Amino acid sequence: MTENYWGNKTFVVTGGARGQGAAEVNRLLALGSNVIVIDPLAPDSPDWAVDRTKGDRLRMVSGSVADEKTWSETLNGVQAFGAPLAGLVNNAGVTLRKTVTETALPEWENLLSINLTGAYLGIRAVASVMMDGGSIVNVSSTAGLTGYFSAAYTASKWGLRGLTKAAAIELAARKIRVNTVCPGLIDTPMINRPNGGYNLDQARAFFEGNRSMTPLARGADPDEVAGAVVFLLGPDSRFMTATDLVVDGGMIGGGIYCHIGRSVGTVQEAV
Ligand SMILES: NC(=O)c1ccc[n+]([C@@H]2O[C@H](COP(=O)([O-])OP(=O)(O)OC[C@H]3O[C@@H](n4cnc5c(N)ncnc54)[C@H](O)[C@@H]3O)[C@@H](O)[C@H]2O)c1
């Protein structure tokens, strides 16, 4: 059933130019699907990580998920492909490593508009044209499952999980499923370079801090999240909706006691 599912279907991936989004786009292209990528990244940026040789099945919408115009352009792209819209991945996200009292209102509003409002606009835009039985995946985070000092980012990722459940209830009547993926430490430009107010040293310390709390003791390749996203997009997950799929090397499930176990010599570090 899964084998023939992907051809002649269209999927939309936001933030699909690089990082995890690009890994999802590449998997969908390899499966034979049409893909629309929404991303403001400059077309000539060296960051692009999408397989652009599949040009006839790939369309780019250059814009922000926070802008309603981006979504009308995306729907035009869906129509131009002329294939059923089978899935949406709300993957686009930005980060800001600031606490509540450090965060200025425009920073708060900008982050929420991309990470949370963008997903709401996306679901609202595609819901009426998506095929019955389609699938929506919202990319939250382990920061959406626990407390994290980055105030706006954490609020956005918890909010995505709430939005997911609300949309799942509404769209169940048409068998459209809505789930979140909650990645842990993933080795992408978001965290492996200066970003969100961190310089390179802080970015490295942040990476190492996360790694040390991860039982599998490493950051994941973006494709390791893409596998989970594609699973949720396809028929193998057809009885899953309104839930969170955690892809974090054990950080949320066992990171605290793994860390403690290592510090007292009871638990060995993964090799
Ligand atoms: N890397 C991690 O460790 C990690 C962990 C948990 C969750 N996440 C989440 O995973 C998702 C993907 O992040 P990533 O790690 O691949 O980071 P990334 O920074 O490499 O990729 C993010 C992509 O989103 C795009 N983007 C930024 N603003 C946008 C906007 N307004 N509209 C559309 N696209 C926009 C960027 O251009 C980029 O291509 C994000 O939602 C992020 O919050 C990342």
GROMACS .gro file of C-alpha atoms in nm, residues 18-215:
model
  198
   18ARG     CA    1   1.775   2.366   0.416
   19GLY     CA    2   1.805   2.166   0.738
   20GLN     CA    3   1.527   1.927   0.831
   21GLY     CA    4   1.283   2.073   0.579
   22ALA     CA    5   1.522   2.002   0.290
   23ALA     CA    6   1.567   1.643   0.412
   24GLU     CA    7   1.188   1.600   0.404
   25VAL     CA    8   1.166   1.755   0.057
   26ASN     CA    9   1.439   1.524  -0.073
   27ARG     CA   10   1.268   1.215   0.068
   28LEU     CA   11   0.934   1.313  -0.088
   29LEU     CA   12   1.097   1.385  -0.424
   30ALA     CA   13   1.274   1.048  -0.410
   31LEU     CA   14   0.938   0.880  -0.343
   32GLY     CA   15   0.798   1.037  -0.661
   33SER     CA   16   0.580   1.310  -0.509
   34ASN     CA   17   0.538   1.671  -0.617
   35VAL     CA   18   0.667   1.915  -0.356
   36ILE     CA   19   0.609   2.284  -0.298
   37VAL     CA   20   0.875   2.449  -0.082
   38ILE     CA   21   0.793   2.771   0.100
   39ASP     CA   22   1.107   2.953   0.210
   40PRO     CA   23   1.241   3.311   0.203
   41LEU     CA   24   1.601   3.191   0.159
   42ALA     CA   25   1.766   3.371  -0.136
   43PRO     CA   26   1.763   3.144  -0.446
   44ASP     CA   27   2.142   3.178  -0.483
   45SER     CA   28   2.219   3.100  -0.116
   46PRO     CA   29   2.476   2.820  -0.070
   47ASP     CA   30   2.255   2.693   0.214
   48TRP     CA   31   2.004   2.530  -0.024
   49ALA     CA   32   2.007   2.156   0.043
   50VAL     CA   33   1.721   2.049  -0.185
   51ASP     CA   34   1.774   1.816  -0.479
   52ARG     CA   35   1.691   2.069  -0.748
   53THR     CA   36   1.742   1.820  -1.032
   54LYS     CA   37   1.380   1.707  -0.979
   55GLY     CA   38   1.265   2.043  -1.120
   56ASP     CA   39   0.944   1.919  -1.282
   57ARG     CA   40   0.814   1.796  -0.945
   58LEU     CA   41   0.946   2.084  -0.737
   59ARG     CA   42   0.809   2.435  -0.699
   60MET     CA   43   0.943   2.713  -0.481
   61VAL     CA   44   0.737   2.982  -0.320
   62SER     CA   45   0.972   3.253  -0.200
   63GLY     CA   46   0.805   3.414   0.099
   64SER     CA   47   0.723   3.395   0.468
   65VAL     CA   48   0.470   3.157   0.620
   66ALA     CA   49   0.353   3.454   0.827
   67ASP     CA   50   0.225   3.628   0.514
   68GLU     CA   51  -0.120   3.529   0.382
   69LYS     CA   52  -0.005   3.608   0.025
   70THR     CA   53   0.247   3.325   0.050
   71TRP     CA   54  -0.035   3.081   0.111
   72SER     CA   55  -0.248   3.199  -0.184
   73GLU     CA   56   0.058   3.160  -0.406
   74THR     CA   57   0.106   2.810  -0.263
   75LEU     CA   58  -0.251   2.714  -0.346
   76ASN     CA   59  -0.191   2.833  -0.704
   77GLY     CA   60   0.110   2.600  -0.711
   78VAL     CA   61  -0.102   2.309  -0.588
   79GLN     CA   62  -0.353   2.378  -0.863
   80ALA     CA   63  -0.078   2.400  -1.125
   81PHE     CA   64   0.053   2.054  -1.029
   82GLY     CA   65  -0.301   1.921  -1.077
   83ALA     CA   66  -0.247   1.636  -0.828
   84PRO     CA   67  -0.424   1.581  -0.494
   85LEU     CA   68  -0.277   1.776  -0.204
   86ALA     CA   69  -0.189   1.494   0.035
   87GLY     CA   70   0.017   1.667   0.301
   88LEU     CA   71   0.152   1.980   0.464
   89VAL     CA   72   0.462   1.999   0.682
   90ASN     CA   73   0.472   2.313   0.895
   91ASN     CA   74   0.847   2.293   0.949
   92ALA     CA   75   0.952   2.660   0.915
   93GLY     CA   76   1.095   2.803   1.232
   94VAL     CA   77   1.334   3.057   1.375
   95THR     CA   78   1.493   3.070   1.716
   96LEU     CA   79   1.578   3.336   1.973
   97ARG     CA   80   1.780   3.248   2.281
   98LYS     CA   81   1.634   3.513   2.513
   99THR     CA   82   1.452   3.484   2.843
  100VAL     CA   83   1.114   3.640   2.915
  101THR     CA   84   1.258   3.961   3.055
  102GLU     CA   85   1.520   3.992   2.778
  103THR     CA   86   1.267   3.954   2.497
  104ALA     CA   87   1.137   4.274   2.339
  105LEU     CA   88   0.776   4.278   2.218
  106PRO     CA   89   0.866   4.301   1.845
  107GLU     CA   90   1.099   4.001   1.889
  108TRP     CA   91   0.824   3.804   2.061
  109GLU     CA   92   0.570   3.894   1.793
  110ASN     CA   93   0.807   3.817   1.506
  111LEU     CA   94   0.896   3.472   1.638
  112LEU     CA   95   0.536   3.379   1.718
  113SER     CA   96   0.421   3.501   1.375
  114ILE     CA   97   0.658   3.258   1.200
  115ASN     CA   98   0.664   2.957   1.432
  116LEU     CA   99   0.299   2.951   1.537
  117THR     CA  100   0.082   3.189   1.331
  118GLY     CA  101   0.251   3.059   1.015
  119ALA     CA  102   0.131   2.707   1.092
  120TYR     CA  103  -0.221   2.828   1.170
  121LEU     CA  104  -0.231   3.021   0.839
  122GLY     CA  105  -0.103   2.713   0.658
  123ILE     CA  106  -0.360   2.474   0.802
  124ARG     CA  107  -0.638   2.725   0.740
  125ALA     CA  108  -0.527   2.778   0.380
  126VAL     CA  109  -0.489   2.414   0.279
  127ALA     CA  110  -0.769   2.251   0.479
  128SER     CA  111  -1.042   2.297   0.219
  129VAL     CA  112  -0.830   2.178  -0.074
  130MET     CA  113  -0.647   1.890   0.094
  131MET     CA  114  -0.768   1.545  -0.009
  132ASP     CA  115  -0.969   1.345   0.241
  133GLY     CA  116  -0.724   1.123   0.428
  134GLY     CA  117  -0.440   1.376   0.395
  135SER     CA  118  -0.190   1.447   0.671
  136ILE     CA  119  -0.051   1.758   0.839
  137VAL     CA  120   0.270   1.750   1.041
  138ASN     CA  121   0.364   2.041   1.266
  139VAL     CA  122   0.728   2.052   1.369
  140SER     CA  123   0.739   2.134   1.738
  141SER     CA  124   1.040   2.053   1.956
  142THR     CA  125   1.150   1.899   2.282
  143ALA     CA  126   1.117   2.266   2.388
  144GLY     CA  127   0.743   2.211   2.338
  145LEU     CA  128   0.747   1.929   2.593
  146THR     CA  129   0.950   2.079   2.874
  147GLY     CA  130   1.059   2.412   3.019
  148TYR     CA  131   1.329   2.592   2.819
  149PHE     CA  132   1.474   2.936   2.887
  150SER     CA  133   1.408   3.070   2.534
  151ALA     CA  134   1.072   3.228   2.609
  152ALA     CA  135   0.915   3.301   2.271
  153TYR     CA  136   1.053   2.982   2.113
  154THR     CA  137   0.921   2.764   2.394
  155ALA     CA  138   0.580   2.931   2.385
  156SER     CA  139   0.562   2.883   2.008
  157LYS     CA  140   0.648   2.512   2.030
  158TRP     CA  141   0.398   2.443   2.309
  159GLY     CA  142   0.142   2.641   2.109
  160LEU     CA  143   0.201   2.423   1.803
  161ARG     CA  144   0.108   2.115   2.003
  162GLY     CA  145  -0.218   2.279   2.108
  163LEU     CA  146  -0.293   2.393   1.753
  164THR     CA  147  -0.226   2.038   1.636
  165LYS     CA  148  -0.485   1.890   1.867
  166ALA     CA  149  -0.749   2.152   1.779
  167ALA     CA  150  -0.698   2.096   1.405
  168ALA     CA  151  -0.693   1.717   1.446
  169ILE     CA  152  -1.036   1.725   1.608
  170GLU     CA  153  -1.181   1.950   1.340
  171LEU     CA  154  -1.036   1.767   1.040
  172ALA     CA  155  -1.096   1.411   1.162
  173ALA     CA  156  -1.435   1.415   0.991
  174ARG     CA  157  -1.246   1.414   0.660
  175LYS     CA  158  -0.987   1.166   0.788
  176ILE     CA  159  -0.720   1.435   0.766
  177ARG     CA  160  -0.472   1.363   1.043
  178VAL     CA  161  -0.273   1.628   1.229
  179ASN     CA  162   0.030   1.540   1.443
  180THR     CA  163   0.347   1.696   1.572
  181VAL     CA  164   0.705   1.581   1.550
  182CYS     CA  165   0.919   1.694   1.843
  183PRO     CA  166   1.286   1.686   1.744
  184GLY     CA  167   1.563   1.702   2.002
  185LEU     CA  168   1.919   1.797   1.904
  186ILE     CA  169   1.940   1.804   1.525
  187ASP     CA  170   2.258   1.908   1.347
  188THR     CA  171   2.132   2.193   1.127
  189PRO     CA  172   2.226   2.557   1.064
  190MET     CA  173   1.972   2.657   1.331
  191ILE     CA  174   2.200   2.530   1.604
  192ASN     CA  175   2.544   2.461   1.458
  193ARG     CA  176   2.628   2.822   1.371
  194PRO     CA  177   2.580   3.168   1.529
  195ASN     CA  178   2.204   3.221   1.547
  196GLY     CA  179   1.923   3.351   1.766
  197GLY     CA  180   2.158   3.586   1.953
  198TYR     CA  181   2.434   3.328   2.014
  199ASN     CA  182   2.791   3.362   1.888
  200LEU     CA  183   2.982   3.055   1.770
  201ASP     CA  184   3.119   2.970   2.116
  202GLN     CA  185   2.771   2.985   2.267
  203ALA     CA  186   2.631   2.780   1.979
  204ARG     CA  187   2.895   2.513   2.046
  205ALA     CA  188   2.826   2.518   2.419
  206PHE     CA  189   2.453   2.491   2.351
  207PHE     CA  190   2.511   2.193   2.122
  208GLU     CA  191   2.731   2.021   2.380
  209GLY     CA  192   2.485   2.093   2.662
  210ASN     CA  193   2.207   1.928   2.462
  211ARG     CA  194   2.429   1.638   2.357
  212SER     CA  195   2.524   1.565   2.718
  213MET     CA  196   2.155   1.534   2.810
  214THR     CA  197   2.086   1.293   2.523
  215PRO     CA  198   2.119   0.921   2.605
   0.00000   0.00000   0.00000
